[in-house]
Amino acid sequence: MAEIPTLVVRKPCFDLPTGCPQCLSAYIYLNFAKIPFQLNFHVNHPHSDKIPYFEIGDDYVLYDNENEGIIQCLRKNAGVVDLDSEVSSLPEWITIKAVITTWLHDALVYELWVGSKGSSAYSIYYSDLPWPIGKVLSSKKTRLVKLKHGITDDNAVAKKEEIYERANSAYDALSKLLGEKNYLFGNRPSSLDAIFLAHGLVALQALPESSTLRNKFLEHDTLVRYVRKCKTEIIEAGPQTHTDASSSGFRIPSTQRQKFKSEPKRKKTDEEKRFKSKGRYFVAAQLVAVAVFLTLMISFDFAEVEVENVDDQG
């Protein structure tokens, strides 16, 4: 019996199988493609750009930071059904792809890390880490997001309005495109459906009720209906799993099978094993960081007491 592949993602939260938008889009894509897979969770390196990744046995792994991301890797390199083959040539495909992968992507990243003060993002990425480490990583990410968008104290309000206006324009366009159809491009899902649905699910369920982006999304009934339908049919149903993967339609292309046969000893000995083995060191580093943090805090408090005593004596 063939081994069922594994999609490794960030942990579940907000009543979603994973709170990470990138992980969730891969999860939805595999379900759309009717590919059997198991779901596993990686918590040792929540900030790693390798997550999500897709493992096929001991010989093949696809990371999100490879090529154009995990979905493109699944389409081109893992024998997964290419859901875009019949729609990627449509005139509106490039425009809609740009809208989803830039305007909406940027808006959700901004909202997670800046607009909502990072509370949802912390739950998704860092809540399993010791508090000092999580706060440091979260603050670093927030600074990077602001830097990417060129946000300063002087232009913060204008930048925020620009990001939300673009997101709302994207929602308007997608709502009109979707209409009464089952999917964005007709009766068959595509990778853009998977990416957008992940965006919508996170916006509706992970963002706080006060979120500007969430409220703008809720103004588009067609999109809300589409996302909730996805949640009922895909998310609540769970991943595609079968006892016999060989009869499920999952096939590795002959070129890939030949590659595996010619390199039977490759396994996950280099990049993959280093990545996983770092988990032990990462945990140890967490403990050291906590100890250092507490030591500094105690030293700081002691120094304050000494200063206060000197002042009192003066």
Tab-separated table of C-alpha atoms in Angstrom:
chain	number	residue	atom	x	y	z
A	1	MET	CA	0.000	0.000	0.000
A	2	ALA	CA	1.422	3.361	-1.019
A	3	GLU	CA	2.244	5.812	1.736
A	4	ILE	CA	-0.125	8.749	1.965
A	5	PRO	CA	1.666	12.121	1.562
A	6	THR	CA	1.745	14.576	4.448
A	7	LEU	CA	1.038	18.292	4.434
A	8	VAL	CA	2.913	19.916	7.309
A	9	VAL	CA	1.363	23.179	8.475
A	10	ARG	CA	1.210	25.581	11.382
A	11	LYS	CA	-1.124	24.675	14.216
A	12	PRO	CA	-4.932	24.841	14.098
A	13	CYS	CA	-6.665	27.822	15.668
A	14	PHE	CA	-9.746	30.023	15.237
A	15	ASP	CA	-11.768	26.894	14.396
A	16	LEU	CA	-9.627	26.334	11.296
A	17	PRO	CA	-7.409	23.316	10.518
A	18	THR	CA	-4.512	25.804	10.452
A	19	GLY	CA	-4.563	29.519	11.141
A	20	CYS	CA	-1.779	30.274	8.636
A	21	PRO	CA	-3.115	31.640	5.308
A	22	GLN	CA	-0.381	29.995	3.210
A	23	CYS	CA	-0.905	26.648	4.923
A	24	LEU	CA	-4.658	26.919	4.596
A	25	SER	CA	-4.485	27.640	0.859
A	26	ALA	CA	-2.378	24.484	0.312
A	27	TYR	CA	-4.849	22.509	2.423
A	28	ILE	CA	-7.774	23.737	0.309
A	29	TYR	CA	-5.919	23.163	-2.976
A	30	LEU	CA	-5.217	19.518	-2.121
A	31	ASN	CA	-8.863	19.011	-1.202
A	32	PHE	CA	-9.969	20.627	-4.470
A	33	ALA	CA	-7.591	18.307	-6.345
A	34	LYS	CA	-8.994	15.316	-4.403
A	35	ILE	CA	-5.518	14.259	-3.380
A	36	PRO	CA	-5.289	12.028	-0.293
A	37	PHE	CA	-3.038	13.488	2.381
A	38	GLN	CA	-2.405	13.490	6.085
A	39	LEU	CA	-2.150	16.671	8.105
A	40	ASN	CA	0.706	17.260	10.526
A	41	PHE	CA	1.692	20.275	12.590
A	42	HIS	CA	5.091	21.905	12.999
A	43	VAL	CA	5.515	24.134	16.048
A	44	ASN	CA	9.286	24.258	16.598
A	45	HIS	CA	9.968	26.896	13.930
A	46	PRO	CA	6.736	28.902	13.591
A	47	HIS	CA	8.550	31.756	11.847
A	48	SER	CA	10.218	29.561	9.205
A	49	ASP	CA	9.437	30.373	5.580
A	50	LYS	CA	9.683	26.646	4.771
A	51	ILE	CA	6.211	26.070	6.241
A	52	PRO	CA	3.964	24.732	4.803
A	53	TYR	CA	5.738	21.787	3.218
A	54	PHE	CA	4.561	18.616	1.514
A	55	GLU	CA	6.248	15.275	2.172
A	56	ILE	CA	6.006	12.244	-0.106
A	57	GLY	CA	7.584	9.333	1.702
A	58	ASP	CA	11.223	9.676	2.713
A	59	ASP	CA	12.473	10.793	-0.677
A	60	TYR	CA	10.626	13.950	-1.631
A	61	VAL	CA	9.672	17.171	0.096
A	62	LEU	CA	8.391	20.504	-1.251
A	63	TYR	CA	8.826	23.696	0.789
A	64	ASP	CA	6.844	26.907	0.572
A	65	ASN	CA	9.998	28.969	0.017
A	66	GLU	CA	10.865	27.055	-3.144
A	67	ASN	CA	10.146	28.544	-6.570
A	68	GLU	CA	6.793	30.369	-6.491
A	69	GLY	CA	5.392	28.846	-3.301
A	70	ILE	CA	3.854	25.598	-2.175
A	71	ILE	CA	0.877	25.587	-4.551
A	72	GLN	CA	3.033	26.108	-7.638
A	73	CYS	CA	5.305	23.334	-6.384
A	74	LEU	CA	2.323	21.026	-5.961
A	75	ARG	CA	1.079	21.815	-9.462
A	76	LYS	CA	4.414	21.353	-11.204
A	77	ASN	CA	6.515	18.945	-9.162
A	78	ALA	CA	4.434	16.563	-7.082
A	79	GLY	CA	2.088	14.945	-9.539
A	80	VAL	CA	-0.841	16.816	-8.043
A	81	VAL	CA	-3.635	17.754	-10.429
A	82	ASP	CA	-3.048	21.124	-12.100
A	83	LEU	CA	-6.309	22.922	-11.408
A	84	ASP	CA	-5.250	25.913	-13.517
A	85	SER	CA	-4.638	24.139	-16.809
A	86	GLU	CA	-7.968	25.162	-18.349
A	87	VAL	CA	-8.322	28.656	-16.902
A	88	SER	CA	-4.838	30.206	-16.747
A	89	SER	CA	-5.132	31.267	-20.398
A	90	LEU	CA	-8.265	33.336	-19.791
A	91	PRO	CA	-7.802	37.123	-20.314
A	92	GLU	CA	-8.846	38.009	-16.764
A	93	TRP	CA	-6.646	35.362	-15.120
A	94	ILE	CA	-3.507	37.476	-14.813
A	95	THR	CA	-5.445	40.485	-13.499
A	96	ILE	CA	-7.313	38.482	-10.860
A	97	LYS	CA	-4.145	36.660	-9.833
A	98	ALA	CA	-2.367	39.979	-9.339
A	99	VAL	CA	-5.273	41.370	-7.307
A	100	ILE	CA	-5.379	38.341	-4.997
A	101	THR	CA	-1.637	37.835	-4.577
A	102	THR	CA	-0.755	41.505	-4.102
A	103	TRP	CA	-3.591	43.733	-2.886
A	104	LEU	CA	-5.365	41.120	-0.789
A	105	HIS	CA	-2.178	39.436	0.367
A	106	ASP	CA	-0.707	42.758	1.473
A	107	ALA	CA	-3.941	43.792	3.176
A	108	LEU	CA	-4.176	40.605	5.227
A	109	VAL	CA	-0.512	40.733	6.218
A	110	TYR	CA	-0.909	44.370	7.230
A	111	GLU	CA	-4.065	43.638	9.216
A	112	LEU	CA	-2.548	40.651	10.998
A	113	TRP	CA	0.633	42.415	12.069
A	114	VAL	CA	-0.225	46.111	12.222
A	115	GLY	CA	-3.926	46.900	11.892
A	116	SER	CA	-5.070	44.472	14.582
A	117	LYS	CA	-2.013	45.098	16.765
A	118	GLY	CA	-0.666	41.619	16.053
A	119	SER	CA	-3.014	39.773	18.409
A	120	SER	CA	-4.300	37.293	15.808
A	121	ALA	CA	-0.869	36.838	14.256
A	122	TYR	CA	0.605	36.058	17.669
A	123	SER	CA	-1.971	33.286	18.146
A	124	ILE	CA	-1.224	31.819	14.730
A	125	TYR	CA	2.566	31.928	14.776
A	126	TYR	CA	4.033	32.416	18.241
A	127	SER	CA	1.645	31.416	21.019
A	128	ASP	CA	3.444	28.093	21.591
A	129	LEU	CA	6.759	29.847	22.191
A	130	PRO	CA	7.942	31.308	25.497
A	131	TRP	CA	6.544	34.796	25.897
A	132	PRO	CA	9.840	36.748	25.523
A	133	ILE	CA	10.776	34.961	22.306
A	134	GLY	CA	7.293	35.304	20.866
A	135	LYS	CA	7.207	39.020	21.599
A	136	VAL	CA	10.617	39.596	20.037
A	137	LEU	CA	9.743	37.682	16.869
A	138	SER	CA	6.355	39.383	16.639
A	139	SER	CA	7.867	42.850	17.025
A	140	LYS	CA	10.491	42.054	14.395
A	141	LYS	CA	7.821	40.921	11.930
A	142	THR	CA	5.733	44.041	12.558
A	143	ARG	CA	8.752	46.235	11.795
A	144	LEU	CA	9.414	44.293	8.582
A	145	VAL	CA	5.807	44.727	7.428
A	146	LYS	CA	5.967	48.467	8.084
A	147	LEU	CA	9.282	48.668	6.273
A	148	LYS	CA	7.908	46.798	3.243
A	149	HIS	CA	5.006	49.238	2.917
A	150	GLY	CA	7.145	52.267	3.710
A	151	ILE	CA	5.046	53.064	6.773
A	152	THR	CA	6.347	55.761	9.089
A	153	ASP	CA	4.796	57.767	11.909
A	154	ASP	CA	4.146	60.600	9.465
A	155	ASN	CA	2.353	58.599	6.747
A	156	ALA	CA	0.790	55.768	8.760
A	157	VAL	CA	-2.802	56.977	8.342
A	158	ALA	CA	-2.482	57.570	4.597
A	159	LYS	CA	-0.822	54.189	4.044
A	160	LYS	CA	-3.520	52.426	6.039
A	161	GLU	CA	-6.286	54.036	3.982
A	162	GLU	CA	-4.499	53.119	0.752
A	163	ILE	CA	-4.181	49.456	1.783
A	164	TYR	CA	-7.839	49.204	2.789
A	165	GLU	CA	-9.052	50.965	-0.354
A	166	ARG	CA	-7.154	48.527	-2.551
A	167	ALA	CA	-8.544	45.582	-0.603
A	168	ASN	CA	-12.093	46.896	-0.938
A	169	SER	CA	-11.602	47.382	-4.695
A	170	ALA	CA	-10.362	43.809	-4.912
A	171	TYR	CA	-13.423	42.557	-3.024
A	172	ASP	CA	-15.693	44.485	-5.405
A	173	ALA	CA	-14.014	42.975	-8.464
A	174	LEU	CA	-14.047	39.433	-7.092
A	175	SER	CA	-17.663	39.716	-6.010
A	176	LYS	CA	-18.687	40.709	-9.546
A	177	LEU	CA	-16.543	37.970	-11.074
A	178	LEU	CA	-17.964	35.284	-8.796
A	179	GLY	CA	-21.610	36.263	-9.145
A	180	GLU	CA	-23.743	33.138	-8.888
A	181	LYS	CA	-20.991	30.779	-10.058
A	182	ASN	CA	-19.605	28.024	-7.861
A	183	TYR	CA	-16.034	29.223	-8.341
A	184	LEU	CA	-14.242	32.296	-9.618
A	185	PHE	CA	-13.805	30.875	-13.115
A	186	GLY	CA	-16.896	28.729	-13.577
A	187	ASN	CA	-17.761	25.327	-12.179
A	188	ARG	CA	-14.198	24.141	-11.496
A	189	PRO	CA	-11.919	25.418	-8.723
A	190	SER	CA	-8.471	26.842	-9.413
A	191	SER	CA	-5.454	27.760	-7.339
A	192	LEU	CA	-6.834	31.310	-7.089
A	193	ASP	CA	-9.971	29.938	-5.433
A	194	ALA	CA	-7.788	28.161	-2.870
A	195	ILE	CA	-5.719	31.278	-2.154
A	196	PHE	CA	-8.735	33.574	-1.942
A	197	LEU	CA	-10.755	31.193	0.232
A	198	ALA	CA	-7.849	30.933	2.673
A	199	HIS	CA	-7.748	34.739	2.773
A	200	GLY	CA	-11.484	34.934	3.411
A	201	LEU	CA	-11.511	32.282	6.121
A	202	VAL	CA	-8.699	33.969	8.034
A	203	ALA	CA	-10.316	37.395	7.594
A	204	LEU	CA	-13.664	36.184	8.911
A	205	GLN	CA	-12.494	33.893	11.705
A	206	ALA	CA	-9.061	35.019	12.838
A	207	LEU	CA	-9.416	38.793	12.765
A	208	PRO	CA	-11.187	40.555	15.671
A	209	GLU	CA	-14.667	42.021	15.208
A	210	SER	CA	-13.144	45.513	15.267
A	211	SER	CA	-10.948	44.697	12.255
A	212	THR	CA	-11.393	47.120	9.357
A	213	LEU	CA	-10.492	44.460	6.790
A	214	ARG	CA	-12.943	41.962	8.269
A	215	ASN	CA	-15.760	44.507	8.210
A	216	LYS	CA	-15.032	45.430	4.592
A	217	PHE	CA	-15.152	41.755	3.681
A	218	LEU	CA	-18.497	41.333	5.446
A	219	GLU	CA	-19.977	44.029	3.207
A	220	HIS	CA	-19.699	41.649	0.230
A	221	ASP	CA	-22.443	39.060	0.683
A	222	THR	CA	-21.440	37.051	-2.391
A	223	LEU	CA	-17.922	36.514	-1.067
A	224	VAL	CA	-19.115	35.732	2.448
A	225	ARG	CA	-21.496	33.101	1.056
A	226	TYR	CA	-18.670	31.571	-0.979
A	227	VAL	CA	-16.290	31.377	1.977
A	228	ARG	CA	-18.885	29.900	4.317
A	229	LYS	CA	-19.804	27.306	1.694
A	230	CYS	CA	-16.136	26.338	1.528
A	231	LYS	CA	-15.967	26.021	5.295
A	232	THR	CA	-18.954	23.682	5.316
A	233	GLU	CA	-17.874	21.505	2.392
A	234	ILE	CA	-14.097	21.400	2.823
A	235	ILE	CA	-12.889	22.610	6.202
A	236	GLU	CA	-15.445	20.795	8.337
A	237	ALA	CA	-15.101	17.650	6.212
A	238	GLY	CA	-11.376	17.421	6.958
A	239	PRO	CA	-8.460	16.466	4.656
A	240	GLN	CA	-8.807	13.930	1.870
A	241	THR	CA	-7.668	10.640	3.382
A	242	HIS	CA	-7.980	7.083	2.066
A	243	THR	CA	-6.761	3.724	3.268
A	244	ASP	CA	-5.331	2.978	-0.173
A	245	ALA	CA	-3.562	5.935	-1.744
A	246	SER	CA	-2.808	3.932	-4.887
A	247	SER	CA	-6.489	3.917	-5.863
A	248	SER	CA	-7.174	7.568	-5.143
A	249	GLY	CA	-5.856	9.143	-8.301
A	250	PHE	CA	-2.596	10.390	-6.744
A	251	ARG	CA	0.247	9.731	-9.137
A	252	ILE	CA	3.830	10.927	-9.226
A	253	PRO	CA	4.830	11.688	-12.844
A	254	SER	CA	7.017	9.075	-14.514
A	255	THR	CA	9.911	11.544	-14.654
A	256	GLN	CA	9.721	12.005	-10.892
A	257	ARG	CA	9.435	8.250	-10.303
A	258	GLN	CA	12.561	7.736	-12.385
A	259	LYS	CA	14.307	10.423	-10.343
A	260	PHE	CA	13.429	8.618	-7.112
A	261	LYS	CA	14.688	5.287	-8.462
A	262	SER	CA	17.980	6.812	-9.560
A	263	GLU	CA	18.498	8.475	-6.182
A	264	PRO	CA	17.148	5.933	-3.666
A	265	LYS	CA	19.508	7.016	-0.903
A	266	ARG	CA	18.816	10.762	-1.021
A	267	LYS	CA	16.114	10.707	1.650
A	268	LYS	CA	15.847	13.699	3.956
A	269	THR	CA	19.436	13.659	5.128
A	270	ASP	CA	20.620	17.168	4.334
A	271	GLU	CA	18.216	20.098	4.265
A	272	GLU	CA	15.270	18.159	5.632
A	273	LYS	CA	16.992	16.428	8.524
A	274	ARG	CA	18.852	19.586	9.521
A	275	PHE	CA	15.555	21.440	9.555
A	276	LYS	CA	13.932	18.855	11.794
A	277	SER	CA	16.944	18.281	14.044
A	278	LYS	CA	17.118	22.011	14.731
A	279	GLY	CA	13.900	21.563	16.674
A	280	ARG	CA	15.819	20.148	19.628
A	281	TYR	CA	18.285	23.025	19.583
A	282	PHE	CA	15.479	25.504	19.136
A	283	VAL	CA	13.781	24.276	22.308
A	284	ALA	CA	17.077	24.523	24.172
A	285	ALA	CA	17.587	28.037	22.810
A	286	GLN	CA	14.134	28.983	24.039
A	287	LEU	CA	15.026	27.901	27.562
A	288	VAL	CA	18.317	29.799	27.433
A	289	ALA	CA	16.563	32.918	26.123
A	290	VAL	CA	13.986	32.772	28.907
A	291	ALA	CA	16.739	32.385	31.488
A	292	VAL	CA	18.653	35.347	30.033
A	293	PHE	CA	15.497	37.434	29.891
A	294	LEU	CA	14.603	36.717	33.513
A	295	THR	CA	18.195	37.385	34.585
A	296	LEU	CA	18.185	40.756	32.843
A	297	MET	CA	14.818	41.658	34.316
A	298	ILE	CA	15.971	40.750	37.824
A	299	SER	CA	19.212	42.676	37.351
A	300	PHE	CA	17.292	45.673	36.058
A	301	ASP	CA	14.906	45.619	39.008
A	302	PHE	CA	17.822	45.287	41.430
A	303	ALA	CA	19.577	48.238	39.798
A	304	GLU	CA	16.424	50.327	40.138
A	305	VAL	CA	16.239	49.467	43.816
A	306	GLU	CA	19.884	50.506	44.280
A	307	VAL	CA	19.246	53.831	42.523
A	308	GLU	CA	16.165	54.479	44.629
A	309	ASN	CA	18.133	53.749	47.810
A	310	VAL	CA	20.870	56.175	46.761
A	311	ASP	CA	18.262	58.834	46.017
A	312	ASP	CA	16.579	58.264	49.351
A	313	GLN	CA	19.865	58.595	51.179
A	314	GLY	CA	20.599	61.833	49.329
